[in-house]
Coordinates of C-alpha atoms and ligand atoms in Angstrom, one line a residue:
X1 CA 94.0 168.7 11.7
X2 CA 96.8 171.2 12.1
X3 CA 94.4 173.9 11.0
X4 CA 91.9 172.8 13.6
X5 CA 94.5 173.1 16.3
X6 CA 95.3 176.7 15.4
X7 CA 93.8 179.6 17.4
X8 CA 91.6 179.6 20.4
X9 CA 88.8 177.5 18.9
X10 CA 91.4 175.0 17.8
X11 CA 92.7 174.8 21.4
X12 CA 89.1 174.2 22.6
X13 CA 88.7 171.3 20.2
X14 CA 92.0 169.9 21.2
X15 CA 91.0 170.2 24.9
X16 CA 87.7 168.4 24.2
X17 CA 89.5 165.6 22.5
X18 CA 91.8 165.2 25.5
X19 CA 88.6 165.2 27.7
X20 CA 87.3 162.2 25.7
X21 CA 90.4 160.1 26.4
X22 CA 91.5 161.1 29.8
X23 CA 90.4 159.2 32.9
X24 CA 88.5 162.0 34.6
X25 CA 87.6 161.4 38.2
X26 CA 85.6 162.7 41.1
X27 CA 87.3 162.4 44.5
X28 CA 85.6 162.4 47.9
X29 CA 88.4 163.4 50.2
X30 CA 86.8 162.3 53.5
X31 CA 88.2 162.4 57.0
X32 CA 87.7 158.6 57.2
X33 CA 87.4 157.3 53.7
X34 CA 88.5 158.5 50.2
X35 CA 86.4 157.4 47.3
X36 CA 87.1 157.9 43.6
X37 CA 84.4 157.8 40.9
X38 CA 85.3 157.7 37.2
X39 CA 83.1 158.9 34.5
X40 CA 81.1 156.0 33.1
X41 CA 82.5 153.5 35.5
X42 CA 81.0 154.5 38.9
X43 CA 83.1 154.1 42.1
X44 CA 86.4 152.5 41.3
X45 CA 88.3 153.1 44.6
X46 CA 87.1 153.2 48.3
X47 CA 89.9 153.2 50.8
X48 CA 90.5 154.6 54.3
X49 CA 92.1 158.0 54.4
X50 CA 95.1 156.6 56.3
X51 CA 98.9 156.8 55.7
X52 CA 101.7 155.0 57.4
X53 CA 105.0 156.9 57.7
X54 CA 108.4 156.5 59.3
X55 CA 108.4 158.8 62.3
X56 CA 111.8 160.4 61.9
X57 CA 111.7 161.1 58.1
X58 CA 107.9 161.3 57.5
X59 CA 108.5 159.1 54.5
X60 CA 105.5 156.9 53.5
X61 CA 106.4 153.3 54.1
X62 CA 106.8 150.6 51.4
X63 CA 108.1 153.1 48.9
X64 CA 105.0 155.4 49.1
X65 CA 102.4 152.6 49.0
X66 CA 101.5 152.2 52.7
X67 CA 98.2 154.1 52.1
X68 CA 94.6 153.2 52.5
X69 CA 93.7 149.6 53.5
X70 CA 97.4 148.6 53.9
X71 CA 97.9 151.5 56.4
X72 CA 94.6 151.0 58.2
X73 CA 95.6 147.5 59.1
X74 CA 98.6 149.0 61.0
X75 CA 96.4 151.4 63.0
X76 CA 97.0 150.9 66.7
X77 CA 99.4 148.0 66.0
X78 CA 102.5 149.8 64.6
X79 CA 105.8 149.7 66.4
X80 CA 107.3 152.9 67.8
X81 CA 109.2 154.0 64.8
X82 CA 106.1 154.1 62.6
X83 CA 103.2 156.5 62.7
X84 CA 99.9 155.7 61.2
X85 CA 98.2 159.0 60.4
X86 CA 94.8 160.1 59.3
X87 CA 95.8 163.4 57.7
X88 CA 92.3 164.9 57.6
X89 CA 91.0 163.6 61.0
X90 CA 89.5 166.8 62.3
X91 CA 88.1 168.0 58.9
X92 CA 91.2 170.2 58.4
X93 CA 94.3 169.1 56.6
X94 CA 96.6 168.5 59.5
X95 CA 99.6 167.5 57.4
X96 CA 100.0 168.8 53.8
X97 CA 102.8 166.5 52.7
X98 CA 101.0 163.4 53.9
X99 CA 97.7 164.4 52.3
X100 CA 99.6 165.0 49.1
X101 CA 101.2 161.6 49.3
X102 CA 97.8 160.0 49.8
X103 CA 96.1 161.9 47.0
X104 CA 98.9 161.1 44.7
X105 CA 98.8 157.4 45.5
X106 CA 95.0 157.2 44.9
X107 CA 95.1 159.2 41.7
X108 CA 97.9 157.2 40.3
X109 CA 96.3 154.0 41.3
X110 CA 93.2 154.9 39.3
X111 CA 94.9 156.4 36.2
X112 CA 97.7 153.8 36.1
X113 CA 101.3 154.9 36.0
X114 CA 101.6 155.0 32.2
X115 CA 98.6 157.3 31.5
X116 CA 99.8 159.8 29.0
X117 CA 97.1 162.4 29.5
X118 CA 96.5 163.7 33.0
X119 CA 92.9 163.5 34.3
X120 CA 90.6 166.3 35.1
X121 CA 89.6 165.9 38.8
X122 CA 86.8 167.3 40.8
X123 CA 87.7 167.0 44.5
X124 CA 85.1 167.6 47.2
X125 CA 86.7 169.1 50.3
X126 CA 85.4 169.8 53.8
X127 CA 83.6 173.1 54.0
X128 CA 85.8 174.4 56.8
X129 CA 89.2 174.3 55.0
X130 CA 91.2 177.5 54.6
X131 CA 92.5 179.1 51.4
X132 CA 95.9 177.7 52.2
X133 CA 94.6 174.2 52.6
X134 CA 92.7 174.5 49.3
X135 CA 95.9 175.6 47.6
X136 CA 97.6 172.5 49.1
X137 CA 94.9 170.3 47.6
X138 CA 95.3 171.9 44.1
X139 CA 99.1 171.5 44.4
X140 CA 98.8 167.9 45.4
X141 CA 96.5 167.0 42.6
X142 CA 98.7 168.8 40.1
X143 CA 101.8 166.9 41.3
X144 CA 99.8 163.7 41.2
X145 CA 99.4 164.4 37.4
X146 CA 96.0 166.1 37.2
X147 CA 95.5 168.2 34.1
X148 CA 92.8 170.4 35.6
X149 CA 91.5 170.4 39.2
X150 CA 88.2 171.7 40.5
X151 CA 87.1 171.8 44.1
X152 CA 83.5 171.5 45.2
X153 CA 82.0 171.7 48.7
X154 CA 81.2 168.4 50.3
X155 CA 77.6 169.2 51.4
X156 CA 76.7 170.2 47.8
X157 CA 78.3 167.0 46.4
X158 CA 76.4 165.0 49.1
X159 CA 73.1 166.6 48.2
X160 CA 73.6 166.0 44.5
X161 CA 74.7 162.4 45.1
X162 CA 71.6 161.9 47.3
X163 CA 69.4 163.1 44.4
X164 CA 68.1 166.3 46.0
X165 CA 66.7 168.9 43.7
X166 CA 69.5 171.4 44.6
X167 CA 69.3 173.5 41.4
X168 CA 65.6 174.2 41.9
X169 CA 64.5 177.5 43.6
X170 CA 63.5 175.5 46.7
X171 CA 65.1 174.6 50.0
X172 CA 66.7 171.1 50.5
X173 CA 68.5 170.1 53.6
X174 CA 71.4 167.7 53.8
X175 CA 73.2 166.5 57.0
X176 CA 76.4 164.6 56.1
X177 CA 77.8 162.9 59.2
X178 CA 81.4 161.8 58.4
X179 CA 84.2 160.7 60.7
X180 CA 85.6 164.1 61.8
X181 CA 82.9 166.6 60.8
X182 CA 79.2 166.8 60.5
X183 CA 78.1 169.2 57.7
X184 CA 74.6 170.6 58.0
X185 CA 73.5 172.6 55.0
X186 CA 70.4 174.1 53.4
X187 CA 70.7 174.4 49.7
X188 CA 68.8 176.2 47.0
X189 CA 69.5 177.3 43.3
X190 CA 72.6 175.2 43.1
X191 CA 74.3 176.7 46.1
X192 CA 74.6 176.6 49.8
X193 CA 72.3 179.0 51.6
X194 CA 73.2 178.3 55.2
X195 CA 75.6 175.7 56.6
X196 CA 77.5 174.7 59.6
X197 CA 80.5 172.4 59.8
X198 CA 80.6 170.8 63.2
X199 CA 83.7 169.1 64.5
X200 CA 81.6 166.5 66.2
X201 CA 80.8 163.4 64.1
X202 CA 81.2 159.6 64.0
X203 CA 84.8 159.6 65.4
X204 CA 83.3 161.2 68.5
X205 CA 80.9 158.4 68.9
X206 CA 84.0 156.1 69.1
X207 CA 85.7 158.4 71.6
X208 CA 82.6 158.5 73.8
X209 CA 82.5 154.7 73.8
X210 CA 86.2 154.5 74.7
X211 CA 85.6 157.0 77.7
X212 CA 82.6 155.0 78.8
X213 CA 84.6 151.7 78.9
X214 CA 87.3 153.5 80.9
X215 CA 84.9 155.1 83.4
X216 CA 82.6 152.2 84.0
X217 CA 84.8 149.1 83.5
X218 CA 88.4 150.4 84.0
X219 CA 88.9 148.9 80.6
X220 CA 91.1 150.5 77.9
X221 CA 89.9 149.7 74.4
X222 CA 91.3 150.7 71.0
X223 CA 89.7 152.8 68.3
X224 CA 88.9 149.9 66.1
X225 CA 87.2 148.0 68.9
X226 CA 85.1 151.2 69.8
X227 CA 84.1 151.4 66.1
X228 CA 83.0 147.8 66.1
X229 CA 80.9 148.3 69.3
X230 CA 79.3 151.4 67.6
X231 CA 78.4 149.5 64.4
X232 CA 77.2 146.3 66.1
X233 CA 75.2 147.6 69.1
X234 CA 75.3 151.4 69.0
X235 CA 72.1 153.5 68.7
X236 CA 70.8 157.0 69.3
X237 CA 67.3 156.0 70.2
X238 CA 65.7 152.8 71.6
X239 CA 65.1 150.4 68.7
X240 CA 63.1 147.7 70.5
X241 CA 65.8 145.0 70.4
X242 CA 68.4 145.7 73.0
X243 CA 71.7 143.9 72.5
X244 CA 74.8 142.9 74.4
X245 CA 78.4 142.4 73.2
X246 CA 81.6 140.9 74.6
X247 CA 84.4 143.4 74.6
X248 CA 88.2 142.9 75.1
X249 CA 90.7 145.4 76.2
X250 CA 93.4 146.1 78.8
X251 CA 92.6 146.5 82.5
X252 CA 93.6 149.9 83.6
X253 CA 94.6 148.8 87.1
X254 CA 96.3 145.4 86.5
X255 CA 97.5 146.3 83.0
X256 CA 96.5 142.8 81.8
X257 CA 94.1 141.8 79.0
X258 CA 90.5 141.3 80.1
X259 CA 87.0 141.0 78.7
X260 CA 83.6 142.3 79.7
X261 CA 80.0 142.5 78.4
X262 CA 78.4 145.8 77.4
X263 CA 74.7 146.5 76.7
X264 CA 73.2 148.7 73.9
X265 CA 71.4 150.8 76.6
X266 CA 74.6 151.9 78.2
X267 CA 76.3 152.6 74.8
X268 CA 73.2 154.7 73.9
X269 CA 73.7 156.7 77.0
X270 CA 77.4 157.2 76.3
X271 CA 76.5 158.5 72.8
X272 CA 74.0 161.0 74.1
X273 CA 76.4 164.0 74.2
X274 CA 77.7 163.8 70.6
X275 CA 74.3 162.9 69.2
X276 CA 72.8 165.9 71.0
X277 CA 75.5 168.2 69.6
X278 CA 74.6 167.1 66.0
X279 CA 70.9 167.6 66.7
X280 CA 71.6 171.1 68.0
X281 CA 73.6 172.0 64.9
X282 CA 70.6 171.0 62.8
X283 CA 68.2 173.3 64.8
X284 CA 70.8 176.2 64.8
X285 CA 71.0 175.9 61.0
X286 CA 67.2 175.9 60.6
X287 CA 67.0 179.0 62.8
X288 CA 69.4 180.8 60.4
X289 CA 67.5 179.9 57.2
X290 CA 65.3 182.4 55.4
X291 CA 61.6 181.8 56.2
X292 CA 60.8 180.8 52.6
X293 CA 63.5 178.1 52.6
X294 CA 62.5 176.9 56.0
X295 CA 58.9 176.6 54.8
X296 CA 60.1 174.4 51.9
X297 CA 61.7 172.0 54.4
X298 CA 58.3 171.2 56.0
X299 CA 57.6 169.5 52.7
X300 CA 61.0 168.2 51.7
X301 CA 62.4 167.2 55.1
X302 CA 66.0 166.4 55.9
X303 CA 68.2 163.9 54.1
X304 CA 71.0 162.2 55.9
X305 CA 74.3 161.1 54.3
X306 CA 77.7 159.9 55.4
X307 CA 78.7 156.8 57.4
X308 CA 77.7 158.4 60.7
X309 CA 74.1 158.6 59.6
X310 CA 74.0 154.8 59.8
X311 CA 73.9 154.9 63.6
X312 CA 70.6 153.3 64.4
X313 CA 67.9 155.7 65.6
X314 CA 69.7 158.9 64.6
X315 CA 67.0 159.8 62.2
X316 CA 64.4 159.5 65.0
X317 CA 66.4 161.9 67.3
X318 CA 66.8 164.5 64.5
X319 CA 63.1 164.2 63.7
X320 CA 62.2 164.8 67.3
X321 CA 64.6 167.8 67.6
X322 CA 63.5 169.5 64.4
X323 CA 59.9 168.4 63.9
X324 CA 60.8 167.7 60.2
X325 CA 60.7 164.3 58.5
X326 CA 64.1 162.7 58.1
X327 CA 65.2 160.1 55.5
X328 CA 68.4 158.3 54.9
X329 CA 70.0 158.7 51.5
X330 CA 70.5 155.6 49.4
X331 CA 74.0 154.2 50.1
X332 CA 75.0 157.1 52.4
X333 CA 78.7 156.3 52.4
X334 CA 79.0 156.9 48.6
X335 CA 76.8 160.0 48.2
X336 CA 79.6 162.5 48.0
X337 CA 81.6 160.5 45.5
X338 CA 78.6 159.9 43.4
X339 CA 77.9 163.7 43.6
X340 CA 81.4 164.6 42.4
X341 CA 80.9 162.2 39.4
X342 CA 77.7 164.1 38.5
X343 CA 79.8 167.3 38.7
X344 CA 82.2 165.8 36.3
X345 CA 79.5 164.9 33.8
X346 CA 78.1 168.4 33.9
X347 CA 81.3 170.3 34.3
X348 CA 80.5 173.0 31.7
X349 CA 77.1 173.6 33.4
X350 CA 78.3 173.6 37.0
X351 CA 81.6 175.4 36.6
X352 CA 80.3 178.5 38.4
X353 CA 79.9 176.5 41.6
X354 CA 83.4 175.0 41.4
X355 CA 86.6 176.5 42.4
X356 CA 89.2 175.9 39.7
X357 CA 93.0 175.7 39.8
X358 CA 92.9 178.5 37.2
X359 CA 91.1 180.9 39.7
X360 CA 93.8 180.8 42.3
Ligands
ADP1 P1 84.2 160.8 56.0 O1 83.3 161.4 54.9 O2 84.6 161.7 57.1 O3 85.4 160.1 55.4 P2 82.3 158.6 56.1 O4 81.1 159.2 55.5 O5 83.1 157.7 55.2 O6 83.3 159.7 56.7 O7 81.9 157.8 57.4 C1 82.8 157.1 58.2 C2 82.2 156.9 59.6 O8 81.0 156.2 59.4 C3 83.2 156.1 60.5 O9 83.2 156.8 61.7 C4 82.5 154.8 60.6 O10 82.7 154.2 61.9 C5 81.0 155.2 60.5 N1 80.2 154.1 60.0 C6 80.3 153.3 58.9 N2 79.4 152.3 58.9 C7 78.6 152.5 60.0 C8 77.5 151.8 60.5 N3 76.9 150.7 59.9 N4 76.9 152.3 61.7 C9 77.5 153.3 62.3 N5 78.5 154.0 61.8 C10 79.1 153.6 60.7
MG2 MG1 82.3 162.5 53.8

């Protein structure tokens, strides 16, 4: 044994042994939700990317545990001294310390406090983040106890999770509509050929609904109510069965609570602008692709992932805008996390497409 551990090859064997016992994990650091997948166990954590902090000190409440579901419940209902923050809201890391606290909480929750050997983690990050933000993610993972950290780009993880043949010499197109960003990418030979990260996504559907309620009904509604309207009656194209929904909020003139009824037609009209922006990002990306890759897409079509892709009729709108066939990935909310788990299983093969903490 001691002999085995001597020299470089000894170190490699030792490292492989560590790999066998450590709880390696893939993390989808999303603007709305963070998911963790563990090798051999699938998705073990799925919580909102939300943190509740005390305003004056920026300390995470409840001794560092007001993260995820606990924090989301406080959203829009917290008293003045408490801020409930989504640290990745716009697809960039707006607050390093809070992102770090969140990552640390999630990693520790999965490994358990007493884990002796730190995990190797593959974290998928939004494509738009800067070198400084990447470094912040590396540092956070290290401080959370990770032994090795790799970063992969979210569209690549989404495409792998959706089962697209990304390593083949042929074009595949993925559109991952998250909360804060929509990532449109064309992939080939295991890498991104063209991509665009648009800061218009599913959160903007909610804002459009909030604005509509203000303009048409003088009714102020919260983000959670707007999200419920979107999920229950929202659509991007007529789906045959138009619906209505009762909505409660605060009257902007009297200041008092009031309710009203909205229809799916008017919500569709309110969503037209952000939906059109996403369709335009798809056509722009297609225009920038090499002709051979574009030609492949006539066969392969477009695959949608991310929670935003669940908006009814979105596929129809994108199909009309691009002329390509559009399909929804299986379980679109977990595509990226499942993709990072596949990265983990093939870490030796895929190392070249990952950025490692040893490179920076
Ligand atoms: P991110 O990757 O940015 O964390 P997700 O892929 O987890 O985002 O998607 C979250 C978004 O998906 C939220 O804006 C949420 O409202 C939206 N969403 C989730 N389920 C549905 C649904 N059934 N219909 C429409 N939108 C949905
Ligand atoms: Mg995502």
